[in-house]
Amino acid sequence: MPIEPRAKVWLERDGRLVLSEYRVRMLELVQETGSLSEAAKRMGLSYRRAWGKVREMEENLGQPLLETAVGGAHGGGSKLTPLGTALVAAFQRFRKQLQQDMEDEFRSLFDVKRE
Amino acid sequence: MPIEPRAKVWLERDGRLVLSEYRVRMLELVQETGSLSEAAKRMGLSYRRAWGKVREMEENLGQPLLETAVGGAHGGGSKLTPLGTALVAAFQRFRKQLQQDMEDEFRSLFDVKRE
C-alpha cells in the first residue's frame, strides 16, 4: 500500500479566508447554474449560509465576486464578476499546479517507487 | 493588504493519516526532549492522547516510529526509530519545498507584485 501526499490550499488576506477549495467549488456551481440558490442546493447548504460565505469572501477580499440580478420571472440570477471569474480560474490552475509539484517533490524526497 | 497562499500537507496510506504537520511537530519534540511525556506536555496533550497518536501513526504506516526504553531512574525515555527520524526529516524538506513552490506558483498565476 503506497503512501500518498495530500494537501489543502487556500488564500488569505490579513489572516482572513478569501478563497478555499470548498468556496471555489461553490462559485463554480454559480457559474454553471447561474444561480446562487441552485449552487447552495448542490452544496447541501441553505441559501442563507451560501450567501453568508459569499459576503464573507467579498468582505475579506475587499471586492465583489458575485453580481445578482434582482427580480424577473425566475427571481433574478447570479453570476460571477469578471474578478470572480478570473480568481476561480487562477485558483484552479494554482491548485492543479501545486498537486503536480507535490507529487514530484514527494517522489524525489521520499524515494518512492511507482507501481 | 496582499493576498497570501496557505497550504496544509499530510501523508496518507490507504486513506489513513500517517504524518501531518502537527504530528511531525510532536515527533520532533520527542527528538528534542528524549521523552514522549515531555513532548506531550509541550503540545498541551495528555500522555495518553499523545501515545494514542503515535500508535495510530505506527499502525497506519505499518512500521514503528518510536523506541521506548522502559524503566531506569527517569522511567525510561523515547526516541525516534531510524525510520521515524528519516520520515520527519523528509517531511520537513517536503513541506519547505512545497511552501516555496506554492509561493512561486502563486506569484506567477495571480500576477502578484511583491511589495
PDB file of C-alpha atoms in Angstrom:
ATOM      1  CA  MET A   1       0.000   0.000   0.000  1.00  0.00           C
ATOM      2  CA  PRO A   2       1.720   3.190  -1.110  1.00  0.00           C
ATOM      3  CA  ILE A   3       1.952   6.347   0.979  1.00  0.00           C
ATOM      4  CA  GLU A   4       0.364   9.337  -0.721  1.00  0.00           C
ATOM      5  CA  PRO A   5       0.772  13.059  -0.178  1.00  0.00           C
ATOM      6  CA  ARG A   6      -2.286  15.239   0.320  1.00  0.00           C
ATOM      7  CA  ALA A   7      -2.667  18.981   0.517  1.00  0.00           C
ATOM      8  CA  LYS A   8      -5.283  21.589   1.102  1.00  0.00           C
ATOM      9  CA  VAL A   9      -4.718  25.096  -0.229  1.00  0.00           C
ATOM     10  CA  TRP A  10      -6.458  28.375   0.403  1.00  0.00           C
ATOM     11  CA  LEU A  11      -5.895  32.115   0.111  1.00  0.00           C
ATOM     12  CA  GLU A  12      -5.948  34.625   2.943  1.00  0.00           C
ATOM     13  CA  ARG A  13      -5.832  38.385   3.174  1.00  0.00           C
ATOM     14  CA  ASP A  14      -4.870  39.865   6.517  1.00  0.00           C
ATOM     15  CA  GLY A  15      -5.288  36.415   8.085  1.00  0.00           C
ATOM     16  CA  ARG A  16      -8.860  36.034   6.792  1.00  0.00           C
ATOM     17  CA  LEU A  17     -10.120  33.449   4.330  1.00  0.00           C
ATOM     18  CA  VAL A  18     -10.543  34.719   0.773  1.00  0.00           C
ATOM     19  CA  LEU A  19     -10.763  31.505  -1.271  1.00  0.00           C
ATOM     20  CA  SER A  20     -10.658  27.809  -0.426  1.00  0.00           C
ATOM     21  CA  GLU A  21     -11.245  24.677  -2.445  1.00  0.00           C
ATOM     22  CA  TYR A  22     -14.718  24.398  -0.967  1.00  0.00           C
ATOM     23  CA  ARG A  23     -15.650  28.002  -1.696  1.00  0.00           C
ATOM     24  CA  VAL A  24     -14.265  27.869  -5.200  1.00  0.00           C
ATOM     25  CA  ARG A  25     -16.449  24.821  -5.806  1.00  0.00           C
ATOM     26  CA  MET A  26     -19.431  26.879  -4.698  1.00  0.00           C
ATOM     27  CA  LEU A  27     -18.502  29.749  -7.032  1.00  0.00           C
ATOM     28  CA  GLU A  28     -18.056  27.293  -9.897  1.00  0.00           C
ATOM     29  CA  LEU A  29     -21.560  25.994  -9.274  1.00  0.00           C
ATOM     30  CA  VAL A  30     -22.871  29.568  -9.513  1.00  0.00           C
ATOM     31  CA  GLN A  31     -21.052  29.817 -12.848  1.00  0.00           C
ATOM     32  CA  GLU A  32     -22.535  26.537 -14.042  1.00  0.00           C
ATOM     33  CA  THR A  33     -26.095  27.111 -12.866  1.00  0.00           C
ATOM     34  CA  GLY A  34     -26.414  30.914 -12.998  1.00  0.00           C
ATOM     35  CA  SER A  35     -27.958  30.816  -9.554  1.00  0.00           C
ATOM     36  CA  LEU A  36     -26.599  31.037  -6.012  1.00  0.00           C
ATOM     37  CA  SER A  37     -29.705  29.292  -4.731  1.00  0.00           C
ATOM     38  CA  GLU A  38     -29.097  26.317  -7.045  1.00  0.00           C
ATOM     39  CA  ALA A  39     -25.372  26.312  -6.160  1.00  0.00           C
ATOM     40  CA  ALA A  40     -26.277  26.273  -2.453  1.00  0.00           C
ATOM     41  CA  LYS A  41     -28.654  23.367  -3.016  1.00  0.00           C
ATOM     42  CA  ARG A  42     -25.988  21.310  -4.774  1.00  0.00           C
ATOM     43  CA  MET A  43     -23.539  22.042  -1.937  1.00  0.00           C
ATOM     44  CA  GLY A  44     -26.126  20.961   0.632  1.00  0.00           C
ATOM     45  CA  LEU A  45     -26.145  24.482   2.125  1.00  0.00           C
ATOM     46  CA  SER A  46     -29.031  26.760   2.931  1.00  0.00           C
ATOM     47  CA  TYR A  47     -29.271  29.817   0.684  1.00  0.00           C
ATOM     48  CA  ARG A  48     -28.641  31.987   3.719  1.00  0.00           C
ATOM     49  CA  ARG A  49     -25.437  30.146   4.571  1.00  0.00           C
ATOM     50  CA  ALA A  50     -24.151  30.203   0.983  1.00  0.00           C
ATOM     51  CA  TRP A  51     -24.906  33.904   0.762  1.00  0.00           C
ATOM     52  CA  GLY A  52     -23.059  34.449   4.060  1.00  0.00           C
ATOM     53  CA  LYS A  53     -19.994  32.695   2.658  1.00  0.00           C
ATOM     54  CA  VAL A  54     -20.035  34.871  -0.454  1.00  0.00           C
ATOM     55  CA  ARG A  55     -20.363  38.052   1.600  1.00  0.00           C
ATOM     56  CA  GLU A  56     -17.547  36.943   3.857  1.00  0.00           C
ATOM     57  CA  MET A  57     -15.242  36.263   0.903  1.00  0.00           C
ATOM     58  CA  GLU A  58     -16.122  39.610  -0.659  1.00  0.00           C
ATOM     59  CA  GLU A  59     -15.532  41.416   2.595  1.00  0.00           C
ATOM     60  CA  ASN A  60     -12.196  39.702   3.183  1.00  0.00           C
ATOM     61  CA  LEU A  61     -11.125  40.313  -0.390  1.00  0.00           C
ATOM     62  CA  GLY A  62     -12.449  43.872  -0.457  1.00  0.00           C
ATOM     63  CA  GLN A  63     -14.013  43.310  -3.896  1.00  0.00           C
ATOM     64  CA  PRO A  64     -17.301  41.876  -5.219  1.00  0.00           C
ATOM     65  CA  LEU A  65     -17.262  38.323  -6.555  1.00  0.00           C
ATOM     66  CA  LEU A  66     -20.933  37.936  -7.441  1.00  0.00           C
ATOM     67  CA  GLU A  67     -23.389  40.007  -9.459  1.00  0.00           C
ATOM     68  CA  THR A  68     -27.005  39.379  -8.647  1.00  0.00           C
ATOM     69  CA  ALA A  69     -29.860  40.351 -10.947  1.00  0.00           C
ATOM     70  CA  VAL A  70     -32.906  41.172  -8.847  1.00  0.00           C
ATOM     71  CA  GLY A  71     -36.447  40.211  -9.913  1.00  0.00           C
ATOM     72  CA  GLY A  72     -37.611  38.826 -13.272  1.00  0.00           C
ATOM     73  CA  ALA A  73     -39.646  35.702 -13.932  1.00  0.00           C
ATOM     74  CA  HIS A  74     -37.218  33.465 -12.033  1.00  0.00           C
ATOM     75  CA  GLY A  75     -36.392  35.869  -9.213  1.00  0.00           C
ATOM     76  CA  GLY A  76     -33.169  37.004 -10.860  1.00  0.00           C
ATOM     77  CA  GLY A  77     -29.964  35.046 -11.010  1.00  0.00           C
ATOM     78  CA  SER A  78     -26.340  35.308 -10.018  1.00  0.00           C
ATOM     79  CA  LYS A  79     -23.122  35.275 -11.934  1.00  0.00           C
ATOM     80  CA  LEU A  80     -19.508  35.876 -11.091  1.00  0.00           C
ATOM     81  CA  THR A  81     -17.961  39.289 -11.590  1.00  0.00           C
ATOM     82  CA  PRO A  82     -15.018  39.391 -14.041  1.00  0.00           C
ATOM     83  CA  LEU A  83     -12.726  39.397 -10.989  1.00  0.00           C
ATOM     84  CA  GLY A  84     -14.601  36.407  -9.527  1.00  0.00           C
ATOM     85  CA  THR A  85     -14.247  34.507 -12.804  1.00  0.00           C
ATOM     86  CA  ALA A  86     -10.533  35.317 -13.019  1.00  0.00           C
ATOM     87  CA  LEU A  87      -9.901  34.309  -9.404  1.00  0.00           C
ATOM     88  CA  VAL A  88     -11.728  30.999  -9.746  1.00  0.00           C
ATOM     89  CA  ALA A  89      -9.741  30.149 -12.879  1.00  0.00           C
ATOM     90  CA  ALA A  90      -6.431  31.202 -11.302  1.00  0.00           C
ATOM     91  CA  PHE A  91      -7.178  29.238  -8.142  1.00  0.00           C
ATOM     92  CA  GLN A  92      -7.923  26.073 -10.104  1.00  0.00           C
ATOM     93  CA  ARG A  93      -4.704  26.379 -12.106  1.00  0.00           C
ATOM     94  CA  PHE A  94      -2.857  27.100  -8.855  1.00  0.00           C
ATOM     95  CA  ARG A  95      -4.300  24.020  -7.174  1.00  0.00           C
ATOM     96  CA  LYS A  96      -3.608  21.752 -10.151  1.00  0.00           C
ATOM     97  CA  GLN A  97      -0.056  23.025 -10.460  1.00  0.00           C
ATOM     98  CA  LEU A  98       0.585  22.508  -6.750  1.00  0.00           C
ATOM     99  CA  GLN A  99      -0.805  18.987  -6.915  1.00  0.00           C
ATOM    100  CA  GLN A 100       1.736  18.232  -9.631  1.00  0.00           C
ATOM    101  CA  ASP A 101       4.571  19.899  -7.688  1.00  0.00           C
ATOM    102  CA  MET A 102       3.574  17.958  -4.602  1.00  0.00           C
ATOM    103  CA  GLU A 103       3.671  14.607  -6.379  1.00  0.00           C
ATOM    104  CA  ASP A 104       7.052  15.443  -7.895  1.00  0.00           C
ATOM    105  CA  GLU A 105       8.571  16.606  -4.607  1.00  0.00           C
ATOM    106  CA  PHE A 106       7.135  13.643  -2.793  1.00  0.00           C
ATOM    107  CA  ARG A 107       8.612  11.140  -5.221  1.00  0.00           C
ATOM    108  CA  SER A 108      12.001  12.782  -5.095  1.00  0.00           C
ATOM    109  CA  LEU A 109      12.130  13.275  -1.307  1.00  0.00           C
ATOM    110  CA  PHE A 110      10.588  10.041  -0.129  1.00  0.00           C
ATOM    111  CA  ASP A 111      12.275   7.952  -2.799  1.00  0.00           C
ATOM    112  CA  VAL A 112       9.001   6.316  -3.705  1.00  0.00           C
ATOM    113  CA  LYS A 113       8.934   3.747  -6.471  1.00  0.00           C
ATOM    114  CA  ARG A 114       5.930   3.998  -8.735  1.00  0.00           C
ATOM    115  CA  GLU A 115       3.912   0.840  -9.042  1.00  0.00           C
TER     116      GLU A 115
ATOM    117  CA  MET B   1      -3.070  44.259   2.088  1.00  0.00           C
ATOM    118  CA  PRO B   2      -1.648  41.424  -0.022  1.00  0.00           C
ATOM    119  CA  ILE B   3      -3.374  38.094  -0.602  1.00  0.00           C
ATOM    120  CA  GLU B   4      -1.302  35.165   0.598  1.00  0.00           C
ATOM    121  CA  PRO B   5      -1.449  31.475  -0.243  1.00  0.00           C
ATOM    122  CA  ARG B   6      -1.620  28.909   2.537  1.00  0.00           C
ATOM    123  CA  ALA B   7      -1.383  25.149   2.478  1.00  0.00           C
ATOM    124  CA  LYS B   8      -1.602  22.218   4.790  1.00  0.00           C
ATOM    125  CA  VAL B   9       0.105  18.978   3.800  1.00  0.00           C
ATOM    126  CA  TRP B  10      -0.086  15.478   5.157  1.00  0.00           C
ATOM    127  CA  LEU B  11       0.619  11.876   4.182  1.00  0.00           C
ATOM    128  CA  GLU B  12      -1.890   9.058   3.980  1.00  0.00           C
ATOM    129  CA  ARG B  13      -1.685   5.341   3.448  1.00  0.00           C
ATOM    130  CA  ASP B  14      -4.855   3.581   2.368  1.00  0.00           C
ATOM    131  CA  GLY B  15      -6.804   6.744   3.207  1.00  0.00           C
ATOM    132  CA  ARG B  16      -5.460   6.883   6.771  1.00  0.00           C
ATOM    133  CA  LEU B  17      -3.296   9.580   8.281  1.00  0.00           C
ATOM    134  CA  VAL B  18       0.398   8.710   8.514  1.00  0.00           C
ATOM    135  CA  LEU B  19       2.053  12.104   9.075  1.00  0.00           C
ATOM    136  CA  SER B  20       0.786  15.654   9.400  1.00  0.00           C
ATOM    137  CA  GLU B  21       2.432  18.934  10.314  1.00  0.00           C
ATOM    138  CA  TYR B  22       1.020  18.636  13.827  1.00  0.00           C
ATOM    139  CA  ARG B  23       2.185  15.074  14.327  1.00  0.00           C
ATOM    140  CA  VAL B  24       5.619  15.778  12.918  1.00  0.00           C
ATOM    141  CA  ARG B  25       5.908  18.625  15.423  1.00  0.00           C
ATOM    142  CA  MET B  26       5.136  16.114  18.170  1.00  0.00           C
ATOM    143  CA  LEU B  27       7.770  13.674  16.878  1.00  0.00           C
ATOM    144  CA  GLU B  28      10.307  16.496  16.682  1.00  0.00           C
ATOM    145  CA  LEU B  29       9.621  17.317  20.320  1.00  0.00           C
ATOM    146  CA  VAL B  30      10.316  13.676  21.206  1.00  0.00           C
ATOM    147  CA  GLN B  31      13.610  14.041  19.331  1.00  0.00           C
ATOM    148  CA  GLU B  32      14.442  17.255  21.174  1.00  0.00           C
ATOM    149  CA  THR B  33      13.440  16.149  24.663  1.00  0.00           C
ATOM    150  CA  GLY B  34      14.027  12.380  24.537  1.00  0.00           C
ATOM    151  CA  SER B  35      10.630  11.898  26.134  1.00  0.00           C
ATOM    152  CA  LEU B  36       7.117  11.386  24.806  1.00  0.00           C
ATOM    153  CA  SER B  37       5.732  12.604  28.115  1.00  0.00           C
ATOM    154  CA  GLU B  38       7.645  15.894  27.806  1.00  0.00           C
ATOM    155  CA  ALA B  39       6.659  16.197  24.123  1.00  0.00           C
ATOM    156  CA  ALA B  40       3.005  15.682  25.080  1.00  0.00           C
ATOM    157  CA  LYS B  41       3.276  18.353  27.763  1.00  0.00           C
ATOM    158  CA  ARG B  42       4.688  20.890  25.317  1.00  0.00           C
ATOM    159  CA  MET B  43       1.906  20.099  22.843  1.00  0.00           C
ATOM    160  CA  GLY B  44      -0.704  20.561  25.562  1.00  0.00           C
ATOM    161  CA  LEU B  45      -1.749  16.905  25.202  1.00  0.00           C
ATOM    162  CA  SER B  46      -2.222  14.244  27.833  1.00  0.00           C
ATOM    163  CA  TYR B  47       0.379  11.485  27.688  1.00  0.00           C
ATOM    164  CA  ARG B  48      -2.389   9.047  26.857  1.00  0.00           C
ATOM    165  CA  ARG B  49      -3.536  11.109  23.903  1.00  0.00           C
ATOM    166  CA  ALA B  50      -0.004  11.632  22.573  1.00  0.00           C
ATOM    167  CA  TRP B  51       0.683   7.920  22.894  1.00  0.00           C
ATOM    168  CA  GLY B  52      -2.562   7.196  21.050  1.00  0.00           C
ATOM    169  CA  LYS B  53      -1.472   9.430  18.181  1.00  0.00           C
ATOM    170  CA  VAL B  54       1.879   7.670  17.930  1.00  0.00           C
ATOM    171  CA  ARG B  55       0.225   4.242  17.930  1.00  0.00           C
ATOM    172  CA  GLU B  56      -2.216   5.366  15.285  1.00  0.00           C
ATOM    173  CA  MET B  57       0.567   6.665  13.032  1.00  0.00           C
ATOM    174  CA  GLU B  58       2.547   3.453  13.507  1.00  0.00           C
ATOM    175  CA  GLU B  59      -0.483   1.342  12.749  1.00  0.00           C
ATOM    176  CA  ASN B  60      -1.360   3.328   9.642  1.00  0.00           C
ATOM    177  CA  LEU B  61       2.229   3.277   8.454  1.00  0.00           C
ATOM    178  CA  GLY B  62       2.746  -0.372   9.365  1.00  0.00           C
ATOM    179  CA  GLN B  63       6.141   0.414  10.939  1.00  0.00           C
ATOM    180  CA  PRO B  64       7.366   1.609  14.335  1.00  0.00           C
ATOM    181  CA  LEU B  65       8.275   5.292  14.690  1.00  0.00           C
ATOM    182  CA  LEU B  66       9.206   5.379  18.375  1.00  0.00           C
ATOM    183  CA  GLU B  67      11.521   3.307  20.546  1.00  0.00           C
ATOM    184  CA  THR B  68      10.742   3.438  24.215  1.00  0.00           C
ATOM    185  CA  ALA B  69      13.225   2.442  26.899  1.00  0.00           C
ATOM    186  CA  VAL B  70      11.330   1.002  29.851  1.00  0.00           C
ATOM    187  CA  GLY B  71      12.394   1.716  33.463  1.00  0.00           C
ATOM    188  CA  GLY B  72      15.572   3.402  34.707  1.00  0.00           C
ATOM    189  CA  ALA B  73      15.907   6.361  37.065  1.00  0.00           C
ATOM    190  CA  HIS B  74      13.647   8.578  34.960  1.00  0.00           C
ATOM    191  CA  GLY B  75      11.166   5.902  33.933  1.00  0.00           C
ATOM    192  CA  GLY B  76      12.826   5.360  30.561  1.00  0.00           C
ATOM    193  CA  GLY B  77      12.660   7.692  27.611  1.00  0.00           C
ATOM    194  CA  SER B  78      11.605   7.703  23.997  1.00  0.00           C
ATOM    195  CA  LYS B  79      13.412   8.305  20.786  1.00  0.00           C
ATOM    196  CA  LEU B  80      12.542   8.005  17.125  1.00  0.00           C
ATOM    197  CA  THR B  81      13.421   4.862  15.208  1.00  0.00           C
ATOM    198  CA  PRO B  82      15.772   5.383  12.251  1.00  0.00           C
ATOM    199  CA  LEU B  83      12.680   5.266  10.005  1.00  0.00           C
ATOM    200  CA  GLY B  84      10.929   7.826  12.224  1.00  0.00           C
ATOM    201  CA  THR B  85      13.940  10.137  12.036  1.00  0.00           C
ATOM    202  CA  ALA B  86      14.151   9.780   8.259  1.00  0.00           C
ATOM    203  CA  LEU B  87      10.425  10.407   7.796  1.00  0.00           C
ATOM    204  CA  VAL B  88      10.423  13.517   9.970  1.00  0.00           C
ATOM    205  CA  ALA B  89      13.386  14.943   8.046  1.00  0.00           C
ATOM    206  CA  ALA B  90      11.858  14.088   4.665  1.00  0.00           C
ATOM    207  CA  PHE B  91       8.515  15.558   5.680  1.00  0.00           C
ATOM    208  CA  GLN B  92      10.106  18.841   6.738  1.00  0.00           C
ATOM    209  CA  ARG B  93      12.039  19.120   3.487  1.00  0.00           C
ATOM    210  CA  PHE B  94       8.852  18.232   1.614  1.00  0.00           C
ATOM    211  CA  ARG B  95       6.883  20.908   3.409  1.00  0.00           C
ATOM    212  CA  LYS B  96       9.552  23.566   2.942  1.00  0.00           C
ATOM    213  CA  GLN B  97       9.896  22.748  -0.747  1.00  0.00           C
ATOM    214  CA  LEU B  98       6.146  22.892  -1.254  1.00  0.00           C
ATOM    215  CA  GLN B  99       5.942  26.232   0.536  1.00  0.00           C
ATOM    216  CA  GLN B 100       8.494  27.572  -1.953  1.00  0.00           C
ATOM    217  CA  ASP B 101       6.674  26.033  -4.930  1.00  0.00           C
ATOM    218  CA  MET B 102       3.417  27.470  -3.670  1.00  0.00           C
ATOM    219  CA  GLU B 103       4.790  30.995  -3.417  1.00  0.00           C
ATOM    220  CA  ASP B 104       6.306  30.728  -6.887  1.00  0.00           C
ATOM    221  CA  GLU B 105       3.116  29.369  -8.478  1.00  0.00           C
ATOM    222  CA  PHE B 106       1.038  31.931  -6.682  1.00  0.00           C
ATOM    223  CA  ARG B 107       3.115  34.855  -7.898  1.00  0.00           C
ATOM    224  CA  SER B 108       3.085  33.592 -11.439  1.00  0.00           C
ATOM    225  CA  LEU B 109      -0.630  32.688 -11.586  1.00  0.00           C
ATOM    226  CA  PHE B 110      -2.117  35.563  -9.659  1.00  0.00           C
ATOM    227  CA  ASP B 111       0.249  38.130 -11.130  1.00  0.00           C
ATOM    228  CA  VAL B 112       1.050  39.456  -7.694  1.00  0.00           C
ATOM    229  CA  LYS B 113       3.551  42.271  -7.329  1.00  0.00           C
ATOM    230  CA  ARG B 114       5.895  41.878  -4.389  1.00  0.00           C
ATOM    231  CA  GLU B 115       5.961  44.823  -2.042  1.00  0.00           C
TER     232      GLU B 115
END
